Amino acid sequence: MATRTSARTRAPHPVRRAAQAVGVVFLLVGVLGFIPGITSDYGSMRFAGHESEAKLLGLFQVSILHNLVHLAFGVAGLALARTVSGARTYLVGGGALYLVLWLYGLVIDHDSGANFVPLNSADNWLHLFLGVGMIALGFLLTRGDRARR
């Protein structure tokens, strides 16, 4: 009985806490993208496409689709953070997706229909940082776990 109780009261694994924190940040960013004032040029926001001139914090180009993706990514983070393997998958897989998005943002013409998310240079730098950071968290916070099993 003591073993079960101590297992229930243990703090969550660090990778689970990291995935939860990242998920909460994405939820917050998704919500903030819909708040005029925090998002400049709010009236120009479109569902999708480079025509949306709305900028979160006056810097990151956003659209309704972009905000919805942030919200969905946040929900996914909280859902996958329930297990160590899910949290690791979220961080490493999500980080890989952000690196692909970074590359996509580098190669497309930001004034073309291919920029449907929409992305700007600030978004590209943020996606690089997020991709590397999330992958690093996923690997560093779970290294040595296999050896303990």
Short mmCIF file of N, CA and C in Angstrom, two decimals:
data_model
loop_
_atom_site.label_atom_id
_atom_site.label_comp_id
_atom_site.label_asym_id
_atom_site.label_seq_id
_atom_site.Cartn_x
_atom_site.Cartn_y
_atom_site.Cartn_z
N MET A 1 0.82 -1.20 0.00
CA MET A 1 0.00 0.00 0.00
C MET A 1 0.86 1.26 0.00
N ALA A 2 1.96 1.25 0.74
CA ALA A 2 2.83 2.42 0.80
C ALA A 2 3.43 2.73 -0.57
N THR A 3 3.73 1.70 -1.33
CA THR A 3 4.29 1.92 -2.66
C THR A 3 3.29 2.62 -3.57
N ARG A 4 2.05 2.18 -3.53
CA ARG A 4 1.03 2.83 -4.36
C ARG A 4 0.83 4.28 -3.97
N THR A 5 0.80 4.56 -2.68
CA THR A 5 0.60 5.93 -2.21
C THR A 5 1.76 6.81 -2.64
N SER A 6 2.99 6.33 -2.46
CA SER A 6 4.13 7.17 -2.83
C SER A 6 4.19 7.38 -4.33
N ALA A 7 3.77 6.41 -5.11
CA ALA A 7 3.76 6.57 -6.56
C ALA A 7 2.73 7.62 -6.97
N ARG A 8 1.62 7.68 -6.27
CA ARG A 8 0.57 8.67 -6.61
C ARG A 8 0.97 10.08 -6.21
N THR A 9 1.78 10.22 -5.16
CA THR A 9 2.11 11.55 -4.67
C THR A 9 3.41 12.08 -5.27
N ARG A 10 4.10 11.29 -6.06
CA ARG A 10 5.32 11.74 -6.70
C ARG A 10 5.02 12.88 -7.67
N ALA A 11 6.00 13.74 -7.83
CA ALA A 11 5.86 14.82 -8.81
C ALA A 11 5.87 14.23 -10.21
N PRO A 12 5.17 14.86 -11.14
CA PRO A 12 5.19 14.35 -12.52
C PRO A 12 6.60 14.38 -13.10
N HIS A 13 6.84 13.52 -14.04
CA HIS A 13 8.13 13.45 -14.72
C HIS A 13 8.42 14.81 -15.37
N PRO A 14 9.67 15.24 -15.37
CA PRO A 14 10.00 16.55 -15.95
C PRO A 14 9.53 16.73 -17.40
N VAL A 15 9.57 15.69 -18.21
CA VAL A 15 9.13 15.84 -19.60
C VAL A 15 7.62 16.07 -19.66
N ARG A 16 6.88 15.51 -18.73
CA ARG A 16 5.44 15.77 -18.68
C ARG A 16 5.18 17.22 -18.31
N ARG A 17 5.91 17.72 -17.32
CA ARG A 17 5.75 19.13 -16.93
C ARG A 17 6.12 20.07 -18.08
N ALA A 18 7.17 19.73 -18.81
CA ALA A 18 7.59 20.56 -19.95
C ALA A 18 6.52 20.57 -21.03
N ALA A 19 5.97 19.42 -21.34
CA ALA A 19 4.91 19.35 -22.36
C ALA A 19 3.67 20.12 -21.91
N GLN A 20 3.35 20.03 -20.62
CA GLN A 20 2.22 20.81 -20.10
C GLN A 20 2.49 22.30 -20.24
N ALA A 21 3.69 22.73 -19.88
CA ALA A 21 4.03 24.15 -19.97
C ALA A 21 3.98 24.65 -21.41
N VAL A 22 4.53 23.87 -22.33
CA VAL A 22 4.49 24.26 -23.74
C VAL A 22 3.04 24.31 -24.22
N GLY A 23 2.24 23.32 -23.83
CA GLY A 23 0.83 23.31 -24.20
C GLY A 23 0.09 24.53 -23.69
N VAL A 24 0.34 24.90 -22.45
CA VAL A 24 -0.31 26.09 -21.87
C VAL A 24 0.13 27.35 -22.62
N VAL A 25 1.39 27.45 -22.97
CA VAL A 25 1.88 28.62 -23.71
C VAL A 25 1.17 28.71 -25.06
N PHE A 26 1.03 27.58 -25.75
CA PHE A 26 0.34 27.60 -27.04
C PHE A 26 -1.13 27.98 -26.88
N LEU A 27 -1.78 27.50 -25.84
CA LEU A 27 -3.17 27.91 -25.59
C LEU A 27 -3.24 29.42 -25.36
N LEU A 28 -2.33 29.92 -24.56
CA LEU A 28 -2.31 31.35 -24.26
C LEU A 28 -2.07 32.17 -25.54
N VAL A 29 -1.12 31.74 -26.36
CA VAL A 29 -0.84 32.44 -27.61
C VAL A 29 -2.05 32.40 -28.54
N GLY A 30 -2.72 31.25 -28.59
CA GLY A 30 -3.92 31.13 -29.42
C GLY A 30 -5.02 32.08 -28.98
N VAL A 31 -5.22 32.20 -27.69
CA VAL A 31 -6.25 33.11 -27.16
C VAL A 31 -5.83 34.57 -27.39
N LEU A 32 -4.58 34.89 -27.09
CA LEU A 32 -4.10 36.27 -27.25
C LEU A 32 -4.20 36.75 -28.69
N GLY A 33 -4.08 35.83 -29.63
CA GLY A 33 -4.19 36.19 -31.04
C GLY A 33 -5.57 36.71 -31.42
N PHE A 34 -6.55 36.45 -30.57
CA PHE A 34 -7.92 36.92 -30.83
C PHE A 34 -8.28 38.17 -30.04
N ILE A 35 -7.32 38.76 -29.34
CA ILE A 35 -7.60 39.92 -28.50
C ILE A 35 -7.06 41.19 -29.15
N PRO A 36 -7.98 42.09 -29.55
CA PRO A 36 -7.54 43.37 -30.12
C PRO A 36 -6.69 44.13 -29.11
N GLY A 37 -5.68 44.79 -29.59
CA GLY A 37 -4.76 45.51 -28.71
C GLY A 37 -3.51 44.69 -28.48
N ILE A 38 -3.68 43.45 -28.08
CA ILE A 38 -2.54 42.54 -27.98
C ILE A 38 -2.14 42.12 -29.39
N THR A 39 -3.15 42.00 -30.25
CA THR A 39 -2.92 41.75 -31.67
C THR A 39 -3.20 43.05 -32.41
N SER A 40 -2.15 43.62 -33.00
CA SER A 40 -2.29 44.89 -33.73
C SER A 40 -2.95 44.63 -35.09
N ASP A 41 -3.53 45.67 -35.66
CA ASP A 41 -4.24 45.59 -36.94
C ASP A 41 -5.27 44.46 -36.93
N TYR A 42 -5.92 44.32 -35.79
CA TYR A 42 -6.88 43.23 -35.59
C TYR A 42 -7.98 43.22 -36.66
N GLY A 43 -8.39 44.39 -37.09
CA GLY A 43 -9.46 44.49 -38.10
C GLY A 43 -9.08 43.91 -39.45
N SER A 44 -7.79 43.76 -39.70
CA SER A 44 -7.35 43.19 -40.99
C SER A 44 -7.22 41.67 -40.95
N MET A 45 -7.48 41.07 -39.79
CA MET A 45 -7.32 39.62 -39.66
C MET A 45 -8.27 38.89 -40.60
N ARG A 46 -7.74 37.93 -41.31
CA ARG A 46 -8.51 37.07 -42.23
C ARG A 46 -8.47 35.66 -41.69
N PHE A 47 -9.32 34.80 -42.27
CA PHE A 47 -9.31 33.40 -41.83
C PHE A 47 -7.95 32.78 -42.10
N ALA A 48 -7.43 33.00 -43.30
CA ALA A 48 -6.12 32.45 -43.68
C ALA A 48 -5.54 33.32 -44.77
N GLY A 49 -4.26 33.15 -45.04
CA GLY A 49 -3.63 33.84 -46.15
C GLY A 49 -2.77 35.00 -45.73
N HIS A 50 -1.88 35.37 -46.64
CA HIS A 50 -0.92 36.44 -46.36
C HIS A 50 -1.58 37.82 -46.30
N GLU A 51 -2.84 37.93 -46.72
CA GLU A 51 -3.54 39.22 -46.67
C GLU A 51 -3.83 39.65 -45.24
N SER A 52 -3.81 38.72 -44.31
CA SER A 52 -4.04 39.06 -42.91
C SER A 52 -2.84 39.83 -42.40
N GLU A 53 -3.04 41.08 -42.04
CA GLU A 53 -1.96 41.94 -41.55
C GLU A 53 -1.95 42.01 -40.03
N ALA A 54 -2.81 41.25 -39.37
CA ALA A 54 -2.84 41.24 -37.91
C ALA A 54 -1.53 40.66 -37.39
N LYS A 55 -1.03 41.28 -36.30
CA LYS A 55 0.25 40.83 -35.74
C LYS A 55 0.13 40.71 -34.23
N LEU A 56 0.37 39.51 -33.75
CA LEU A 56 0.39 39.26 -32.30
C LEU A 56 1.59 40.00 -31.72
N LEU A 57 1.33 40.79 -30.69
CA LEU A 57 2.35 41.62 -30.05
C LEU A 57 3.01 42.59 -31.04
N GLY A 58 2.30 42.88 -32.14
CA GLY A 58 2.83 43.78 -33.15
C GLY A 58 3.98 43.21 -33.95
N LEU A 59 4.23 41.90 -33.83
CA LEU A 59 5.42 41.30 -34.42
C LEU A 59 5.14 40.07 -35.27
N PHE A 60 4.32 39.15 -34.75
CA PHE A 60 4.10 37.85 -35.39
C PHE A 60 2.80 37.86 -36.19
N GLN A 61 2.90 37.69 -37.49
CA GLN A 61 1.72 37.72 -38.35
C GLN A 61 0.81 36.54 -38.01
N VAL A 62 -0.48 36.82 -37.81
CA VAL A 62 -1.44 35.79 -37.45
C VAL A 62 -2.71 35.91 -38.27
N SER A 63 -3.46 34.84 -38.28
CA SER A 63 -4.78 34.79 -38.90
C SER A 63 -5.66 33.97 -37.98
N ILE A 64 -6.90 33.86 -38.32
CA ILE A 64 -7.79 33.01 -37.53
C ILE A 64 -7.28 31.57 -37.55
N LEU A 65 -6.91 31.08 -38.73
CA LEU A 65 -6.37 29.72 -38.84
C LEU A 65 -5.11 29.55 -37.99
N HIS A 66 -4.23 30.51 -38.04
CA HIS A 66 -2.99 30.46 -37.27
C HIS A 66 -3.31 30.35 -35.77
N ASN A 67 -4.25 31.18 -35.30
CA ASN A 67 -4.65 31.13 -33.89
C ASN A 67 -5.29 29.80 -33.53
N LEU A 68 -6.12 29.28 -34.42
CA LEU A 68 -6.76 27.98 -34.16
C LEU A 68 -5.73 26.86 -34.10
N VAL A 69 -4.71 26.94 -34.94
CA VAL A 69 -3.64 25.94 -34.90
C VAL A 69 -2.90 26.02 -33.57
N HIS A 70 -2.64 27.22 -33.08
CA HIS A 70 -2.01 27.36 -31.76
C HIS A 70 -2.87 26.74 -30.67
N LEU A 71 -4.16 27.00 -30.71
CA LEU A 71 -5.07 26.42 -29.71
C LEU A 71 -5.07 24.90 -29.78
N ALA A 72 -5.16 24.35 -30.98
CA ALA A 72 -5.16 22.88 -31.14
C ALA A 72 -3.84 22.27 -30.68
N PHE A 73 -2.74 22.94 -30.99
CA PHE A 73 -1.43 22.45 -30.58
C PHE A 73 -1.30 22.48 -29.06
N GLY A 74 -1.90 23.48 -28.42
CA GLY A 74 -1.90 23.56 -26.96
C GLY A 74 -2.72 22.44 -26.34
N VAL A 75 -3.89 22.18 -26.89
CA VAL A 75 -4.73 21.08 -26.39
C VAL A 75 -4.01 19.75 -26.55
N ALA A 76 -3.35 19.57 -27.70
CA ALA A 76 -2.60 18.32 -27.94
C ALA A 76 -1.50 18.16 -26.90
N GLY A 77 -0.82 19.25 -26.57
CA GLY A 77 0.24 19.19 -25.57
C GLY A 77 -0.27 18.76 -24.21
N LEU A 78 -1.39 19.33 -23.80
CA LEU A 78 -1.96 18.94 -22.50
C LEU A 78 -2.44 17.50 -22.51
N ALA A 79 -3.03 17.07 -23.60
CA ALA A 79 -3.52 15.68 -23.69
C ALA A 79 -2.35 14.69 -23.70
N LEU A 80 -1.32 14.99 -24.47
CA LEU A 80 -0.19 14.06 -24.56
C LEU A 80 0.70 14.10 -23.33
N ALA A 81 0.63 15.15 -22.54
CA ALA A 81 1.44 15.26 -21.33
C ALA A 81 0.98 14.32 -20.22
N ARG A 82 -0.09 13.57 -20.45
CA ARG A 82 -0.57 12.64 -19.42
C ARG A 82 0.38 11.46 -19.22
N THR A 83 1.21 11.17 -20.23
CA THR A 83 2.18 10.08 -20.10
C THR A 83 3.56 10.59 -20.51
N VAL A 84 4.59 9.93 -20.02
CA VAL A 84 5.95 10.30 -20.37
C VAL A 84 6.18 10.12 -21.87
N SER A 85 5.75 8.99 -22.41
CA SER A 85 5.97 8.75 -23.84
C SER A 85 5.17 9.73 -24.69
N GLY A 86 3.97 10.06 -24.28
CA GLY A 86 3.17 11.03 -25.02
C GLY A 86 3.80 12.42 -24.98
N ALA A 87 4.29 12.81 -23.81
CA ALA A 87 4.93 14.11 -23.67
C ALA A 87 6.18 14.20 -24.53
N ARG A 88 6.97 13.13 -24.52
CA ARG A 88 8.19 13.11 -25.34
C ARG A 88 7.83 13.19 -26.83
N THR A 89 6.83 12.44 -27.23
CA THR A 89 6.38 12.46 -28.62
C THR A 89 5.90 13.85 -29.01
N TYR A 90 5.15 14.50 -28.14
CA TYR A 90 4.66 15.86 -28.41
C TYR A 90 5.82 16.82 -28.60
N LEU A 91 6.79 16.78 -27.70
CA LEU A 91 7.90 17.72 -27.77
C LEU A 91 8.80 17.45 -28.98
N VAL A 92 9.17 16.19 -29.19
CA VAL A 92 10.07 15.88 -30.30
C VAL A 92 9.34 15.99 -31.64
N GLY A 93 8.16 15.41 -31.73
CA GLY A 93 7.38 15.48 -32.97
C GLY A 93 6.94 16.90 -33.29
N GLY A 94 6.47 17.61 -32.27
CA GLY A 94 6.06 18.99 -32.47
C GLY A 94 7.23 19.87 -32.85
N GLY A 95 8.37 19.63 -32.23
CA GLY A 95 9.57 20.37 -32.58
C GLY A 95 9.97 20.12 -34.03
N ALA A 96 9.87 18.87 -34.45
CA ALA A 96 10.18 18.55 -35.86
C ALA A 96 9.21 19.26 -36.80
N LEU A 97 7.93 19.30 -36.44
CA LEU A 97 6.95 20.03 -37.26
C LEU A 97 7.30 21.51 -37.35
N TYR A 98 7.74 22.09 -36.24
CA TYR A 98 8.11 23.50 -36.26
C TYR A 98 9.35 23.75 -37.09
N LEU A 99 10.28 22.81 -37.14
CA LEU A 99 11.45 22.96 -38.02
C LEU A 99 11.03 22.88 -39.48
N VAL A 100 10.08 22.01 -39.79
CA VAL A 100 9.56 21.94 -41.16
C VAL A 100 8.86 23.26 -41.51
N LEU A 101 8.08 23.79 -40.58
CA LEU A 101 7.40 25.07 -40.81
C LEU A 101 8.42 26.19 -40.98
N TRP A 102 9.51 26.15 -40.24
CA TRP A 102 10.57 27.14 -40.39
C TRP A 102 11.15 27.07 -41.81
N LEU A 103 11.46 25.86 -42.26
CA LEU A 103 11.99 25.70 -43.62
C LEU A 103 10.98 26.17 -44.67
N TYR A 104 9.72 25.82 -44.46
CA TYR A 104 8.65 26.25 -45.37
C TYR A 104 8.61 27.78 -45.45
N GLY A 105 8.68 28.42 -44.30
CA GLY A 105 8.65 29.87 -44.26
C GLY A 105 9.84 30.52 -44.94
N LEU A 106 10.96 29.81 -44.95
CA LEU A 106 12.16 30.35 -45.63
C LEU A 106 12.06 30.27 -47.14
N VAL A 107 11.40 29.23 -47.66
CA VAL A 107 11.42 29.01 -49.11
C VAL A 107 10.23 29.61 -49.86
N ILE A 108 9.13 29.88 -49.16
CA ILE A 108 7.97 30.44 -49.88
C ILE A 108 8.08 31.95 -50.01
N ASP A 109 7.39 32.47 -50.98
CA ASP A 109 7.25 33.92 -51.13
C ASP A 109 6.16 34.35 -50.16
N HIS A 110 6.50 35.23 -49.24
CA HIS A 110 5.55 35.64 -48.20
C HIS A 110 4.35 36.40 -48.75
N ASP A 111 4.42 36.85 -50.01
CA ASP A 111 3.30 37.56 -50.64
C ASP A 111 2.53 36.67 -51.60
N SER A 112 2.71 35.36 -51.49
CA SER A 112 2.04 34.44 -52.40
C SER A 112 0.95 33.65 -51.67
N GLY A 113 0.15 32.96 -52.45
CA GLY A 113 -0.90 32.10 -51.90
C GLY A 113 -0.34 30.95 -51.09
N ALA A 114 0.92 30.61 -51.28
CA ALA A 114 1.55 29.54 -50.50
C ALA A 114 1.70 29.92 -49.04
N ASN A 115 1.64 31.21 -48.76
CA ASN A 115 1.75 31.69 -47.38
C ASN A 115 0.37 31.74 -46.74
N PHE A 116 -0.24 30.60 -46.63
CA PHE A 116 -1.64 30.52 -46.17
C PHE A 116 -1.76 30.57 -44.66
N VAL A 117 -0.68 30.40 -43.90
CA VAL A 117 -0.79 30.29 -42.44
C VAL A 117 -1.13 31.61 -41.75
N PRO A 118 -0.65 32.74 -41.94
CA PRO A 118 0.46 33.32 -42.68
C PRO A 118 1.73 33.38 -41.83
N LEU A 119 2.88 33.56 -42.50
CA LEU A 119 4.17 33.63 -41.83
C LEU A 119 4.90 34.90 -42.25
N ASN A 120 5.71 35.41 -41.32
CA ASN A 120 6.62 36.50 -41.66
C ASN A 120 8.00 36.15 -41.08
N SER A 121 8.96 37.02 -41.22
CA SER A 121 10.32 36.73 -40.76
C SER A 121 10.37 36.47 -39.25
N ALA A 122 9.61 37.23 -38.47
CA ALA A 122 9.58 37.00 -37.02
C ALA A 122 9.04 35.60 -36.71
N ASP A 123 8.01 35.19 -37.43
CA ASP A 123 7.47 33.83 -37.24
C ASP A 123 8.54 32.79 -37.56
N ASN A 124 9.28 33.02 -38.64
CA ASN A 124 10.31 32.05 -39.03
C ASN A 124 11.35 31.86 -37.94
N TRP A 125 11.86 32.96 -37.38
CA TRP A 125 12.84 32.86 -36.30
C TRP A 125 12.24 32.17 -35.08
N LEU A 126 11.00 32.49 -34.76
CA LEU A 126 10.34 31.84 -33.62
C LEU A 126 10.18 30.35 -33.87
N HIS A 127 9.83 29.96 -35.08
CA HIS A 127 9.65 28.54 -35.40
C HIS A 127 10.97 27.78 -35.28
N LEU A 128 12.06 28.40 -35.68
CA LEU A 128 13.37 27.77 -35.52
C LEU A 128 13.66 27.56 -34.03
N PHE A 129 13.47 28.59 -33.24
CA PHE A 129 13.71 28.51 -31.79
C PHE A 129 12.81 27.45 -31.15
N LEU A 130 11.52 27.44 -31.50
CA LEU A 130 10.59 26.45 -30.95
C LEU A 130 10.98 25.04 -31.34
N GLY A 131 11.31 24.84 -32.61
CA GLY A 131 11.67 23.51 -33.08
C GLY A 131 12.87 22.95 -32.33
N VAL A 132 13.93 23.73 -32.27
CA VAL A 132 15.15 23.27 -31.59
C VAL A 132 14.87 23.09 -30.09
N GLY A 133 14.19 24.05 -29.50
CA GLY A 133 13.91 23.98 -28.06
C GLY A 133 13.04 22.80 -27.66
N MET A 134 11.99 22.56 -28.42
CA MET A 134 11.09 21.45 -28.09
C MET A 134 11.79 20.11 -28.26
N ILE A 135 12.55 19.94 -29.33
CA ILE A 135 13.29 18.69 -29.54
C ILE A 135 14.31 18.49 -28.42
N ALA A 136 15.01 19.55 -28.05
CA ALA A 136 15.99 19.45 -26.97
C ALA A 136 15.32 19.05 -25.66
N LEU A 137 14.19 19.67 -25.33
CA LEU A 137 13.46 19.30 -24.11
C LEU A 137 13.05 17.83 -24.14
N GLY A 138 12.50 17.40 -25.26
CA GLY A 138 12.05 16.01 -25.37
C GLY A 138 13.16 15.01 -25.16
N PHE A 139 14.32 15.27 -25.74
CA PHE A 139 15.44 14.34 -25.60
C PHE A 139 16.15 14.48 -24.26
N LEU A 140 16.45 15.70 -23.86
CA LEU A 140 17.22 15.90 -22.62
C LEU A 140 16.47 15.47 -21.37
N LEU A 141 15.16 15.69 -21.36
CA LEU A 141 14.39 15.35 -20.15
C LEU A 141 14.05 13.87 -20.06
N THR A 142 14.34 13.11 -21.09
CA THR A 142 14.07 11.66 -21.05
C THR A 142 15.34 10.82 -21.20
N ARG A 143 16.49 11.48 -21.31
CA ARG A 143 17.72 10.67 -21.47
C ARG A 143 17.95 9.87 -20.19
N GLY A 144 18.38 8.66 -20.37
CA GLY A 144 18.63 7.78 -19.24
C GLY A 144 17.40 7.06 -18.74
N ASP A 145 16.21 7.40 -19.22
CA ASP A 145 15.00 6.72 -18.76
C ASP A 145 15.00 5.25 -19.13
N ARG A 146 15.46 4.91 -20.30
CA ARG A 146 15.47 3.51 -20.73
C ARG A 146 16.39 2.66 -19.87
N ALA A 147 17.50 3.25 -19.44
CA ALA A 147 18.45 2.51 -18.62
C ALA A 147 17.88 2.18 -17.24
N ARG A 148 16.97 3.00 -16.75
CA ARG A 148 16.37 2.76 -15.43
C ARG A 148 15.31 1.69 -15.42
N ARG A 149 14.78 1.35 -16.60
CA ARG A 149 13.68 0.39 -16.66
C ARG A 149 14.15 -1.01 -16.53
#
